[in-house]
Coordinates of C-alpha atoms in Angstrom, one line a residue:
Chain E
M13 CA -54.1 -30.0 -71.3
T14 CA -52.3 -32.8 -72.9
E15 CA -52.7 -33.7 -76.6
H16 CA -54.0 -37.1 -77.5
P17 CA -52.9 -37.7 -81.0
G18 CA -54.7 -40.5 -82.8
R19 CA -57.6 -40.7 -80.3
I20 CA -59.6 -37.9 -81.6
T21 CA -58.5 -35.0 -83.9
R22 CA -59.6 -31.4 -84.0
E23 CA -61.1 -32.3 -87.5
D24 CA -63.2 -35.1 -85.9
V25 CA -64.6 -32.6 -83.3
A26 CA -65.3 -30.0 -86.0
H27 CA -67.1 -32.7 -88.1
V28 CA -69.3 -33.9 -85.2
A29 CA -70.1 -30.4 -84.2
R30 CA -71.2 -29.6 -87.7
L31 CA -73.5 -32.7 -87.7
A32 CA -74.9 -31.6 -84.3
R33 CA -75.4 -28.1 -85.7
L34 CA -73.1 -26.6 -83.1
R35 CA -71.0 -23.6 -84.0
L36 CA -67.7 -23.8 -82.2
T37 CA -65.0 -21.2 -82.0
D38 CA -61.4 -22.1 -82.6
D39 CA -60.8 -22.0 -78.8
E40 CA -63.7 -24.2 -78.1
L41 CA -62.5 -26.7 -80.7
D42 CA -59.2 -26.9 -78.9
L43 CA -60.9 -27.2 -75.5
Y44 CA -63.3 -30.0 -76.5
T45 CA -60.7 -31.9 -78.5
G46 CA -58.7 -32.2 -75.3
Q47 CA -61.6 -33.0 -73.1
L48 CA -63.0 -35.7 -75.4
G49 CA -59.6 -37.2 -75.7
V50 CA -59.5 -37.6 -71.9
I51 CA -62.8 -39.4 -72.0
L52 CA -61.6 -41.7 -74.8
D53 CA -58.5 -42.4 -72.8
H54 CA -60.6 -43.5 -69.9
A55 CA -62.5 -45.8 -72.2
A56 CA -59.2 -47.2 -73.5
D57 CA -58.3 -48.0 -69.9
V58 CA -61.4 -50.3 -69.8
A59 CA -60.4 -51.8 -73.1
S60 CA -57.0 -52.7 -71.7
L61 CA -58.5 -55.0 -69.1
D62 CA -58.8 -58.7 -69.6
L63 CA -62.5 -59.1 -70.4
D64 CA -62.5 -62.6 -71.7
G65 CA -65.7 -64.3 -70.7
V66 CA -67.5 -61.1 -69.8
A67 CA -70.7 -60.6 -71.7
P68 CA -71.1 -57.2 -73.4
T69 CA -73.5 -54.9 -71.4
A70 CA -76.3 -53.1 -73.2
H71 CA -77.3 -51.0 -70.2
A72 CA -76.1 -49.9 -66.9
M73 CA -79.0 -51.8 -65.2
A74 CA -79.0 -55.5 -65.7
V75 CA -82.7 -55.6 -66.7
T76 CA -84.5 -56.7 -69.9
N77 CA -88.0 -56.6 -71.3
V78 CA -89.4 -53.5 -69.7
L79 CA -92.7 -53.3 -71.4
R80 CA -96.1 -51.6 -71.1
S81 CA -99.4 -52.9 -72.2
D82 CA -100.9 -51.6 -75.5
T83 CA -103.5 -49.5 -73.7
P84 CA -104.3 -46.0 -74.9
R85 CA -103.8 -43.1 -72.5
P86 CA -105.0 -39.5 -73.1
G87 CA -102.3 -37.3 -74.6
L88 CA -102.0 -33.5 -74.5
D89 CA -104.7 -31.0 -75.4
R90 CA -104.1 -29.9 -79.0
D91 CA -104.6 -26.2 -78.3
E92 CA -102.1 -26.4 -75.5
V93 CA -99.6 -28.2 -77.8
L94 CA -100.0 -25.8 -80.7
A95 CA -99.8 -22.8 -78.3
A96 CA -96.2 -23.8 -77.8
A97 CA -95.4 -23.8 -81.5
P98 CA -93.7 -20.7 -83.0
E99 CA -96.1 -20.8 -85.9
V100 CA -99.3 -22.8 -86.6
E101 CA -101.3 -23.3 -89.8
Q102 CA -104.2 -25.7 -90.2
H103 CA -103.6 -27.2 -86.7
R104 CA -100.1 -28.1 -87.8
F105 CA -96.6 -26.9 -86.8
R106 CA -95.5 -24.5 -89.5
V107 CA -91.7 -24.8 -90.1
P108 CA -89.3 -23.0 -92.4
R109 CA -88.8 -24.4 -95.9
I110 CA -86.7 -27.5 -95.8
L111 CA -84.0 -27.7 -98.4
G112 CA -82.9 -31.3 -98.0
E113 CA -85.1 -34.3 -97.9
A114 CA -85.9 -36.6 -95.0
P115 CA -83.6 -39.5 -94.6
Chain B
M7 CA -106.3 -58.6 -110.6
D8 CA -103.7 -56.2 -111.9
R9 CA -102.6 -57.5 -115.3
Y10 CA -99.4 -55.4 -115.6
Q11 CA -96.8 -57.7 -117.1
G12 CA -93.7 -55.5 -117.3
G13 CA -90.3 -56.5 -116.1
G14 CA -87.4 -58.5 -117.1
V15 CA -86.8 -56.5 -120.3
V16 CA -83.4 -55.2 -119.6
T17 CA -81.0 -54.6 -122.5
E18 CA -79.3 -57.7 -123.7
G19 CA -76.1 -58.5 -121.8
W20 CA -77.2 -56.8 -118.5
E21 CA -78.6 -58.1 -115.3
L22 CA -80.9 -56.3 -112.9
V23 CA -80.4 -56.6 -109.2
I24 CA -83.2 -55.6 -106.8
G25 CA -83.5 -55.5 -103.0
L26 CA -86.6 -54.2 -101.3
E27 CA -87.0 -52.4 -98.0
V28 CA -90.5 -52.5 -96.8
H29 CA -91.8 -50.4 -93.9
C30 CA -95.0 -51.6 -92.3
E31 CA -97.1 -49.8 -89.6
L32 CA -98.1 -52.3 -86.9
R33 CA -101.8 -52.7 -86.0
T34 CA -101.5 -51.7 -82.4
E35 CA -103.8 -49.5 -80.3
T36 CA -101.0 -47.2 -79.2
K37 CA -97.7 -45.9 -80.4
L38 CA -94.3 -47.7 -79.9
F39 CA -93.1 -45.7 -76.9
C40 CA -96.1 -43.9 -75.5
G41 CA -99.9 -44.5 -74.9
C42 CA -101.1 -42.1 -77.7
R43 CA -103.5 -43.7 -80.1
N44 CA -102.1 -45.2 -83.3
L45 CA -104.9 -44.1 -85.7
F46 CA -104.7 -43.0 -89.3
G47 CA -106.8 -40.0 -90.5
D48 CA -107.4 -38.3 -87.1
E49 CA -107.4 -34.5 -86.8
P50 CA -103.8 -33.2 -87.0
N51 CA -101.8 -33.2 -83.8
S52 CA -104.7 -34.7 -81.8
N53 CA -102.8 -37.9 -80.8
V54 CA -99.6 -36.5 -79.2
C55 CA -98.0 -36.4 -75.8
P56 CA -94.6 -35.3 -74.3
V57 CA -92.9 -38.5 -75.5
C58 CA -93.8 -38.4 -79.2
L59 CA -93.3 -34.6 -79.2
G60 CA -89.9 -35.1 -77.8
L61 CA -90.4 -32.8 -74.9
P62 CA -87.6 -32.5 -72.4
G63 CA -87.8 -35.1 -69.5
S64 CA -90.1 -37.5 -71.3
L65 CA -89.1 -41.1 -71.4
P66 CA -90.0 -43.9 -73.9
V67 CA -91.6 -47.2 -72.6
L68 CA -91.8 -50.0 -75.1
N69 CA -95.2 -51.4 -76.3
Q70 CA -95.4 -55.1 -75.6
R71 CA -97.9 -55.7 -78.4
A72 CA -95.6 -54.0 -81.0
V73 CA -92.8 -56.3 -79.9
E74 CA -95.1 -59.3 -80.3
L75 CA -96.3 -58.3 -83.8
A76 CA -92.7 -57.8 -84.8
M77 CA -92.0 -61.3 -83.5
A78 CA -95.0 -62.6 -85.4
I79 CA -93.6 -61.1 -88.6
G80 CA -90.2 -62.7 -87.9
T81 CA -91.9 -66.0 -87.3
A82 CA -93.9 -65.8 -90.5
L83 CA -90.7 -64.9 -92.4
H84 CA -88.7 -67.8 -90.9
C85 CA -86.3 -65.4 -89.1
D86 CA -84.1 -66.1 -86.1
I87 CA -85.7 -64.0 -83.3
R88 CA -82.8 -62.5 -81.4
P89 CA -82.1 -60.5 -78.2
S90 CA -82.3 -56.9 -79.5
T91 CA -81.5 -53.3 -78.5
F92 CA -82.5 -49.8 -79.6
H93 CA -80.3 -47.0 -81.0
R94 CA -80.8 -43.3 -81.7
K95 CA -80.5 -42.3 -85.3
N96 CA -79.7 -38.6 -85.2
Y97 CA -80.7 -36.2 -87.9
F98 CA -82.2 -32.7 -88.1
Y99 CA -85.5 -32.8 -89.9
P100 CA -88.9 -31.6 -88.5
D101 CA -90.7 -34.9 -89.0
Q102 CA -89.0 -36.0 -85.7
A103 CA -89.5 -33.4 -83.0
K104 CA -86.7 -34.8 -80.8
D105 CA -84.1 -34.8 -83.7
Y106 CA -83.5 -38.5 -83.6
Q107 CA -85.5 -41.6 -84.5
I108 CA -85.4 -44.6 -82.2
S109 CA -84.6 -47.7 -84.3
Q110 CA -82.9 -51.0 -84.0
Y111 CA -79.4 -50.9 -85.5
D112 CA -76.8 -53.6 -85.1
E113 CA -79.0 -55.9 -83.0
P114 CA -82.4 -56.2 -84.7
I115 CA -85.0 -58.5 -83.3
N116 CA -85.4 -60.6 -86.5
V117 CA -82.5 -61.7 -88.7
D118 CA -81.8 -64.3 -91.5
G119 CA -85.2 -65.3 -92.8
W120 CA -86.7 -65.9 -96.1
L121 CA -89.9 -65.5 -98.2
D122 CA -90.9 -68.0 -100.9
L123 CA -92.7 -66.4 -103.9
P124 CA -95.7 -68.3 -105.2
D125 CA -93.6 -69.8 -108.0
G126 CA -91.2 -71.2 -105.5
F127 CA -88.4 -68.6 -105.9
R128 CA -86.8 -67.9 -102.5
V129 CA -85.9 -64.3 -101.5
R130 CA -83.7 -64.1 -98.4
V131 CA -84.8 -61.6 -95.7
E132 CA -81.8 -60.0 -94.0
R133 CA -83.6 -58.4 -91.1
A134 CA -86.9 -57.2 -89.9
H135 CA -86.5 -54.6 -87.1
L136 CA -88.6 -52.3 -85.0
E137 CA -88.5 -48.6 -85.2
E138 CA -90.8 -45.6 -84.8
D139 CA -92.5 -43.8 -87.6
T140 CA -92.0 -40.1 -88.3
G141 CA -94.5 -37.3 -88.3
K142 CA -96.2 -36.3 -91.5
T143 CA -94.9 -33.2 -93.3
T144 CA -97.0 -31.3 -95.9
H145 CA -95.1 -29.0 -98.2
A146 CA -96.8 -25.7 -98.9
G147 CA -96.2 -23.8 -102.1
A148 CA -96.8 -23.9 -105.8
S149 CA -95.2 -27.3 -106.4
G150 CA -96.6 -29.2 -103.5
R151 CA -93.2 -30.9 -103.4
I152 CA -90.3 -30.3 -101.1
H153 CA -88.2 -28.6 -103.8
G154 CA -89.5 -25.1 -104.2
A155 CA -91.7 -25.3 -101.1
D156 CA -92.2 -22.0 -99.3
Y157 CA -92.6 -23.7 -95.9
S158 CA -93.8 -27.0 -94.5
L159 CA -96.5 -28.1 -92.0
V160 CA -96.0 -30.9 -89.6
D161 CA -98.6 -33.3 -88.0
Y162 CA -97.1 -35.5 -85.3
N163 CA -100.0 -38.0 -85.0
R164 CA -97.8 -40.5 -86.9
S165 CA -94.7 -39.7 -84.9
G166 CA -93.9 -42.8 -82.8
V167 CA -96.3 -45.2 -84.6
P168 CA -94.6 -48.6 -84.5
L169 CA -93.0 -49.8 -87.7
V170 CA -91.2 -52.9 -88.7
E171 CA -88.7 -52.5 -91.5
I172 CA -88.2 -55.6 -93.5
V173 CA -85.0 -55.7 -95.6
S174 CA -84.6 -58.3 -98.3
A175 CA -81.3 -59.5 -99.7
P176 CA -80.5 -58.3 -103.3
D177 CA -81.9 -61.5 -104.6
M178 CA -84.5 -60.4 -107.1
R179 CA -83.6 -60.1 -110.8
T180 CA -86.8 -58.8 -112.4
A181 CA -89.5 -56.3 -111.7
V182 CA -92.0 -59.2 -111.8
Q183 CA -90.2 -60.9 -108.9
A184 CA -90.1 -57.6 -107.0
R185 CA -93.8 -57.2 -107.5
A186 CA -94.5 -60.8 -106.4
Y187 CA -92.4 -60.3 -103.3
A188 CA -94.2 -57.1 -102.3
T189 CA -97.6 -58.8 -103.0
E190 CA -96.7 -61.9 -101.0
L191 CA -95.2 -59.9 -98.2
R192 CA -98.3 -57.8 -97.9
A193 CA -100.4 -60.9 -97.8
I194 CA -98.2 -62.3 -95.0
L195 CA -98.4 -59.1 -93.0
I196 CA -102.2 -59.1 -93.3
A197 CA -102.4 -62.8 -92.5
S198 CA -100.2 -62.5 -89.4
G199 CA -102.4 -59.7 -88.1
A200 CA -99.4 -57.4 -87.9
S201 CA -100.5 -54.8 -90.5
D202 CA -103.4 -53.8 -92.7
G203 CA -100.9 -53.6 -95.7
K204 CA -102.5 -50.5 -97.2
M205 CA -100.0 -49.0 -99.6
E206 CA -102.3 -46.2 -100.5
E207 CA -102.6 -45.0 -96.9
G208 CA -98.9 -45.5 -96.4
S209 CA -99.2 -48.3 -93.8
M210 CA -97.0 -50.4 -96.1
R211 CA -94.2 -48.5 -97.9
V212 CA -91.8 -50.0 -100.3
D213 CA -88.4 -48.6 -101.3
A214 CA -86.5 -50.4 -104.0
N215 CA -82.7 -50.6 -104.2
V216 CA -81.9 -51.1 -107.9
S217 CA -78.6 -51.7 -109.7
V218 CA -77.5 -53.2 -113.0
R219 CA -74.4 -55.1 -114.0
R220 CA -73.1 -56.7 -117.1
S221 CA -74.0 -60.4 -117.1
T222 CA -70.3 -61.3 -116.8
D223 CA -69.7 -59.1 -113.7
A224 CA -69.1 -60.8 -110.4
T225 CA -69.8 -57.8 -108.3
F226 CA -72.9 -55.6 -108.0
G227 CA -73.1 -52.2 -109.6
T228 CA -73.8 -49.0 -107.8
R229 CA -77.4 -48.9 -106.6
C230 CA -80.0 -46.2 -106.4
E231 CA -82.8 -46.2 -103.9
I232 CA -86.3 -45.5 -105.3
K233 CA -88.9 -44.0 -103.0
N234 CA -92.5 -42.9 -103.3
L235 CA -93.8 -46.2 -104.6
N236 CA -97.5 -46.1 -103.7
S237 CA -98.6 -49.3 -105.3
V238 CA -97.2 -52.7 -106.4
R239 CA -97.8 -51.5 -110.0
S240 CA -95.7 -48.4 -109.4
L241 CA -93.0 -50.6 -108.0
G242 CA -92.8 -52.6 -111.2
R243 CA -92.9 -49.6 -113.4
A244 CA -90.3 -47.7 -111.4
I245 CA -87.8 -50.6 -111.4
D246 CA -88.1 -51.1 -115.2
Y247 CA -87.6 -47.4 -115.8
E248 CA -84.7 -47.2 -113.4
A249 CA -83.0 -50.3 -114.9
Q250 CA -83.3 -48.8 -118.4
R251 CA -81.9 -45.4 -117.2
Q252 CA -78.9 -47.0 -115.5
V253 CA -78.1 -49.2 -118.5
A254 CA -78.4 -46.3 -120.9
L255 CA -76.1 -44.2 -118.6
L256 CA -73.5 -47.0 -118.4
E257 CA -73.6 -47.8 -122.1
S258 CA -73.0 -44.1 -123.0
G259 CA -69.8 -44.2 -120.8
G260 CA -71.4 -42.6 -117.7
V261 CA -71.3 -43.8 -114.1
V262 CA -74.3 -44.5 -111.8
E263 CA -74.1 -42.3 -108.7
Q264 CA -75.4 -43.7 -105.5
Q265 CA -78.4 -41.7 -104.7
T266 CA -82.0 -41.6 -103.6
R267 CA -84.5 -41.1 -106.4
H268 CA -88.2 -40.2 -106.3
W269 CA -90.7 -42.0 -108.5
D270 CA -93.1 -39.7 -110.3
E271 CA -96.2 -41.6 -111.1
G272 CA -97.4 -39.0 -113.5
T273 CA -94.3 -38.8 -115.7
G274 CA -93.3 -42.4 -115.2
R275 CA -89.8 -41.4 -114.3
T276 CA -87.4 -41.4 -111.3
E277 CA -85.8 -38.1 -110.3
T278 CA -82.9 -37.5 -108.0
L279 CA -83.6 -36.4 -104.5
R280 CA -80.1 -36.3 -103.0
S281 CA -76.8 -38.0 -103.1
K282 CA -75.5 -40.0 -100.1
E283 CA -73.1 -37.6 -98.5
E284 CA -71.7 -36.5 -95.2
A285 CA -74.9 -34.8 -94.0
Y286 CA -76.4 -38.3 -93.6
D287 CA -73.9 -39.5 -91.0
Y288 CA -76.5 -40.5 -88.4
R289 CA -74.2 -40.9 -85.4
Y290 CA -76.0 -44.0 -84.2
F291 CA -75.7 -44.6 -80.5
R292 CA -77.4 -46.8 -78.0
E293 CA -80.7 -45.4 -76.7
P294 CA -79.9 -45.0 -73.0
D295 CA -83.6 -44.9 -72.0
L296 CA -84.5 -48.3 -73.2
V297 CA -83.3 -51.7 -72.1
P298 CA -82.7 -54.8 -74.3
V299 CA -85.6 -57.0 -75.4
V300 CA -84.8 -60.6 -74.9
P301 CA -87.5 -63.0 -76.1
D302 CA -87.2 -66.4 -74.5
A303 CA -88.4 -69.7 -76.1
E304 CA -91.7 -69.6 -74.2
W305 CA -92.5 -66.1 -75.4
K306 CA -91.6 -67.0 -79.0
A307 CA -93.7 -70.1 -78.9
A308 CA -96.7 -68.1 -77.5
V309 CA -96.4 -65.7 -80.4
A310 CA -96.0 -68.5 -82.9
D311 CA -99.2 -70.0 -81.5
T312 CA -101.2 -66.9 -82.4
L313 CA -100.2 -67.1 -86.0
G314 CA -102.9 -68.3 -88.4
L315 CA -102.4 -69.8 -91.8
M316 CA -100.0 -68.1 -94.0
P317 CA -100.9 -67.2 -97.6
A318 CA -99.3 -70.2 -99.2
Q319 CA -101.3 -72.5 -97.0
R320 CA -104.4 -70.4 -97.6
R321 CA -104.0 -70.7 -101.3
A322 CA -103.6 -74.4 -101.0
R323 CA -106.7 -74.6 -98.9
L324 CA -108.8 -72.9 -101.6
V325 CA -107.3 -75.0 -104.4
E326 CA -108.4 -78.0 -102.3
L327 CA -111.9 -76.7 -101.9
L328 CA -112.3 -76.1 -105.6
S329 CA -111.0 -79.5 -106.6
G330 CA -113.1 -81.1 -103.9
G331 CA -116.2 -81.3 -106.1
N332 CA -118.0 -78.5 -104.2
G333 CA -118.1 -76.4 -107.3
A334 CA -118.7 -79.0 -109.9
G335 CA -121.8 -78.2 -111.9
G336 CA -122.7 -75.4 -109.5
N337 CA -123.4 -71.8 -110.3
D338 CA -120.1 -70.4 -111.6
G339 CA -120.9 -66.7 -111.0
D340 CA -119.2 -64.9 -113.8
G341 CA -116.6 -67.5 -114.1
D342 CA -116.1 -69.6 -117.2
G343 CA -114.4 -72.4 -115.3
D344 CA -111.0 -71.4 -116.7
G345 CA -108.2 -72.6 -114.5
E346 CA -106.1 -69.6 -114.9
L347 CA -109.0 -67.4 -113.9
R348 CA -109.3 -69.5 -110.7
V349 CA -105.7 -69.1 -109.9
D350 CA -106.0 -65.3 -110.2
Q351 CA -109.2 -65.3 -108.1
I352 CA -107.5 -67.4 -105.4
A353 CA -104.5 -65.1 -105.4
T354 CA -106.7 -62.1 -105.1
V355 CA -108.8 -63.3 -102.2
V356 CA -105.8 -64.6 -100.3
D357 CA -103.8 -61.3 -100.9
L358 CA -106.7 -59.4 -99.5
G359 CA -107.3 -61.7 -96.6
L360 CA -110.8 -62.6 -97.8
D361 CA -110.3 -66.4 -98.1
D362 CA -112.1 -67.1 -94.8
L363 CA -115.3 -65.7 -96.4
V364 CA -114.9 -68.3 -99.2
V365 CA -114.1 -71.1 -96.8
G366 CA -117.1 -70.2 -94.5
A367 CA -119.5 -70.0 -97.5
V368 CA -118.3 -73.4 -98.9
A369 CA -118.7 -75.0 -95.5
A370 CA -122.2 -73.7 -95.4
G371 CA -123.0 -75.4 -98.7
V372 CA -122.4 -72.6 -101.2
P373 CA -120.7 -73.9 -104.4
A374 CA -117.0 -73.1 -104.2
T375 CA -116.8 -71.5 -107.7
L376 CA -119.6 -69.1 -106.8
A377 CA -118.1 -68.2 -103.4
L378 CA -114.7 -67.7 -105.0
A379 CA -116.1 -65.6 -107.9
R380 CA -118.2 -63.3 -105.7
T381 CA -115.4 -62.8 -103.2
A382 CA -112.7 -62.2 -105.8
N383 CA -114.8 -60.0 -108.1
E384 CA -117.2 -58.2 -105.9
A385 CA -116.2 -58.4 -102.2
A386 CA -112.6 -57.6 -103.2
T387 CA -113.6 -54.2 -104.5
D388 CA -113.9 -53.1 -100.9
A389 CA -111.7 -55.5 -99.2
E390 CA -111.6 -53.6 -95.9
A391 CA -115.4 -53.7 -95.6
A392 CA -115.4 -57.3 -96.7
R393 CA -112.9 -58.3 -94.0
R394 CA -115.3 -56.8 -91.4
L395 CA -118.4 -58.3 -93.0
D396 CA -120.5 -60.6 -90.9
G397 CA -119.8 -64.0 -92.4
S398 CA -123.3 -65.4 -91.8
S399 CA -124.9 -62.6 -93.9
Y400 CA -122.5 -63.3 -96.7
V401 CA -123.3 -67.0 -96.6
A402 CA -127.1 -66.1 -96.6
L403 CA -126.6 -63.9 -99.7
L404 CA -124.6 -66.5 -101.6
T405 CA -127.1 -69.2 -100.7
L406 CA -129.9 -67.0 -102.1
E407 CA -128.0 -66.7 -105.3
A408 CA -127.0 -70.3 -105.5
S409 CA -130.6 -71.4 -105.0
G410 CA -131.7 -69.0 -107.8
S411 CA -133.7 -66.8 -105.5
L412 CA -131.6 -63.9 -106.6
S413 CA -130.0 -63.4 -109.9
A414 CA -126.3 -62.7 -110.1
T415 CA -127.0 -59.0 -110.8
Q416 CA -129.3 -58.7 -107.9
A417 CA -126.9 -60.5 -105.6
K418 CA -124.1 -58.1 -106.5
V419 CA -126.4 -55.1 -105.6
V420 CA -127.4 -56.6 -102.3
L421 CA -123.7 -57.4 -101.6
G422 CA -122.9 -53.7 -102.1
D423 CA -125.4 -52.9 -99.4
L424 CA -124.1 -55.6 -97.0
L425 CA -120.6 -54.2 -97.4
L426 CA -121.7 -50.7 -96.6
A427 CA -123.7 -51.8 -93.5
G428 CA -121.1 -54.4 -92.4
G429 CA -123.8 -57.1 -92.5
G430 CA -127.6 -57.5 -92.4
D431 CA -130.3 -59.7 -93.7
P432 CA -129.8 -60.1 -97.5
A433 CA -133.4 -61.4 -98.0
M434 CA -134.7 -58.2 -96.4
L435 CA -132.4 -56.0 -98.3
A436 CA -133.4 -57.7 -101.6
K437 CA -137.1 -57.2 -100.7
E438 CA -136.5 -53.5 -100.0
K439 CA -134.9 -53.3 -103.5
G440 CA -138.0 -54.9 -104.9
F441 CA -136.0 -57.9 -105.9
E442 CA -137.7 -61.3 -106.0
A443 CA -136.2 -62.5 -102.7
M444 CA -137.1 -65.5 -100.7
S445 CA -134.8 -67.1 -98.2
A446 CA -133.5 -70.5 -99.0
D447 CA -134.9 -71.8 -95.8
S448 CA -138.4 -70.7 -96.5
L449 CA -138.2 -72.0 -100.0
V450 CA -137.2 -75.4 -98.7
E451 CA -140.0 -75.3 -96.2
T452 CA -142.6 -74.2 -98.8
V453 CA -141.5 -76.9 -101.3
G454 CA -141.7 -79.5 -98.5
Q455 CA -145.2 -78.4 -97.7
A456 CA -146.2 -78.6 -101.4
V457 CA -144.8 -82.1 -101.7
A458 CA -146.5 -83.3 -98.5
A459 CA -149.9 -82.0 -99.8
E460 CA -149.6 -84.0 -103.1
P461 CA -148.4 -87.5 -102.2
D462 CA -149.6 -89.1 -105.4
A463 CA -148.1 -86.5 -107.7
W464 CA -144.8 -86.7 -105.7
A465 CA -144.7 -90.5 -106.1
R466 CA -145.2 -90.2 -109.9
Y467 CA -142.6 -87.4 -110.0
C468 CA -140.2 -89.6 -108.2
D469 CA -140.8 -92.3 -110.7
G470 CA -139.7 -90.0 -113.5
E471 CA -142.6 -87.9 -114.6
D472 CA -140.7 -84.7 -114.7
K473 CA -143.5 -82.6 -116.0
L474 CA -145.3 -83.0 -112.7
A475 CA -142.8 -80.6 -111.2
Q476 CA -145.2 -77.9 -112.5
V477 CA -147.8 -79.1 -110.0
F478 CA -145.4 -78.3 -107.1
V479 CA -144.1 -75.1 -108.7
G480 CA -147.7 -73.9 -109.0
K481 CA -148.5 -74.7 -105.4
V482 CA -145.3 -73.0 -104.2
M483 CA -146.1 -69.9 -106.3
K484 CA -149.6 -69.7 -105.0
A485 CA -148.3 -70.1 -101.4
T486 CA -145.7 -67.4 -101.8
R487 CA -147.8 -65.1 -104.0
G488 CA -145.3 -65.4 -106.8
Q489 CA -142.3 -64.6 -104.7
A490 CA -140.5 -67.9 -105.4
N491 CA -138.2 -68.5 -108.3
G492 CA -139.4 -71.4 -110.4
K493 CA -136.0 -72.6 -111.3
A494 CA -135.1 -72.7 -107.6
V495 CA -138.2 -74.7 -106.8
V496 CA -137.4 -77.2 -109.5
A497 CA -133.8 -77.4 -108.2
E498 CA -135.1 -78.1 -104.7
L499 CA -137.5 -80.8 -106.0
Q500 CA -134.7 -82.5 -107.8
R501 CA -132.6 -82.3 -104.6
L502 CA -135.5 -84.0 -102.6
R503 CA -135.9 -86.6 -105.2
G504 CA -132.2 -87.4 -104.9

């Protein structure tokens, strides 16, 4: 596994893992820092191409305006939905106390 | 009309800088990315499906109507309508079951518009983008607030409801301007059909970014974002409070920390919720399950064609009606003819989207001052019902009042019933109430019969013998068994005489 200094650091990976609520061991941090560096190197290969005159692509498929009509469709049965919840109160999902505030 | 007149009273030597972020729920049948119903007030978790619950394997499909309403808002706000894309805004909070919100990030559908306040002051609109709403959390525990809550309950009915977020430039300098902006924007949203603009139900939510700077400063101060503003009045009070707080802090040698603050209506204060810190790194990335929306000129023109008159045009239309002589000498309702009162009444009916009622009534011959007064003072107390009201029954009621068949007090009572029922026959309702009610049509007909029966008296009356009016009033009263209003009969006689 080669190191890719400057592309992504171990600290970057630890930061993103924390944001994603992933608990990584030291070994895993090393492993993913290396793997992510390889992926970024690949992206850098694309960036090194001469892309003058090539429009940015938003999606792998060259399609736009995929829309549906504003027509209601039946959803899920509420009892079935709430049966999947760990805890239910007043037909709502009961979740542990939230310390922060919604963004 | 809300008479709150605060604002602009920042300490000498300081300038207030305000930008507003307004979220409005779009009036669609279904949610932004799934076919669940977009309805306020349904039983909790009754309008949910795999998409808005974020179940694995579900895929979003964009609602065309929501895109068109967003374009309508952009058109009304003079924005450039652009090709746009969607991003995932990642955060962990139970109001989004899938742990990200789909929103437009660096390529919003509407950019670079403006909104002119009624006094002509222009506020730039930076962007108006599409995103999905979150579910509704209820915090259980002694405080009822998030701090100190024992646990929370989540209803996902609102999750995925289409929103447009409208972001102004930091162009406003007083709370009065901010209030005028929110009021005008709400009227535009209602007029464009995009939203019902109900702040009390949360379908229009206003957050204010507030900072202060010394009048000599070239750069902006550190801003605080104020949330939980449930009315235009709260917006004004919160801005004034926050400006004073920041000035006091800076004058005592402190620094303003960039943070989100919560407005407490009861105490009239803002309180800190959180500081902007690392935890709010949203890791935006392109939503891979949605393709770009690219409105072409034809689509934009079709949306623009659906837009009706905007509030500024609607106000001008009412001013025109009132100055057109329709109201001159007519029944003024409760009005005293005061010009400022009229301006307030016009603003009220346009803000609430009730001006069509006035225009329809005036077109049907109701004096403009009466139509305006009843609409601004009475119909406006239940604007939602008034917007649904059958226009012909409203005209019929005002005609009864204008002709004197119903007194103002009686007319207001009957209007209350009409609003409750969504329409009806005002003459019938008045009769049920025991009011002296007689339709204008039948009054005209009965007076006509009385005139025809007494050709000699009519000729002399036309020659100026006013007291002969009593002959006709007597005949009409007899024919209607006392149901007719004498004043109204005389008015009709005078109209016939010309």
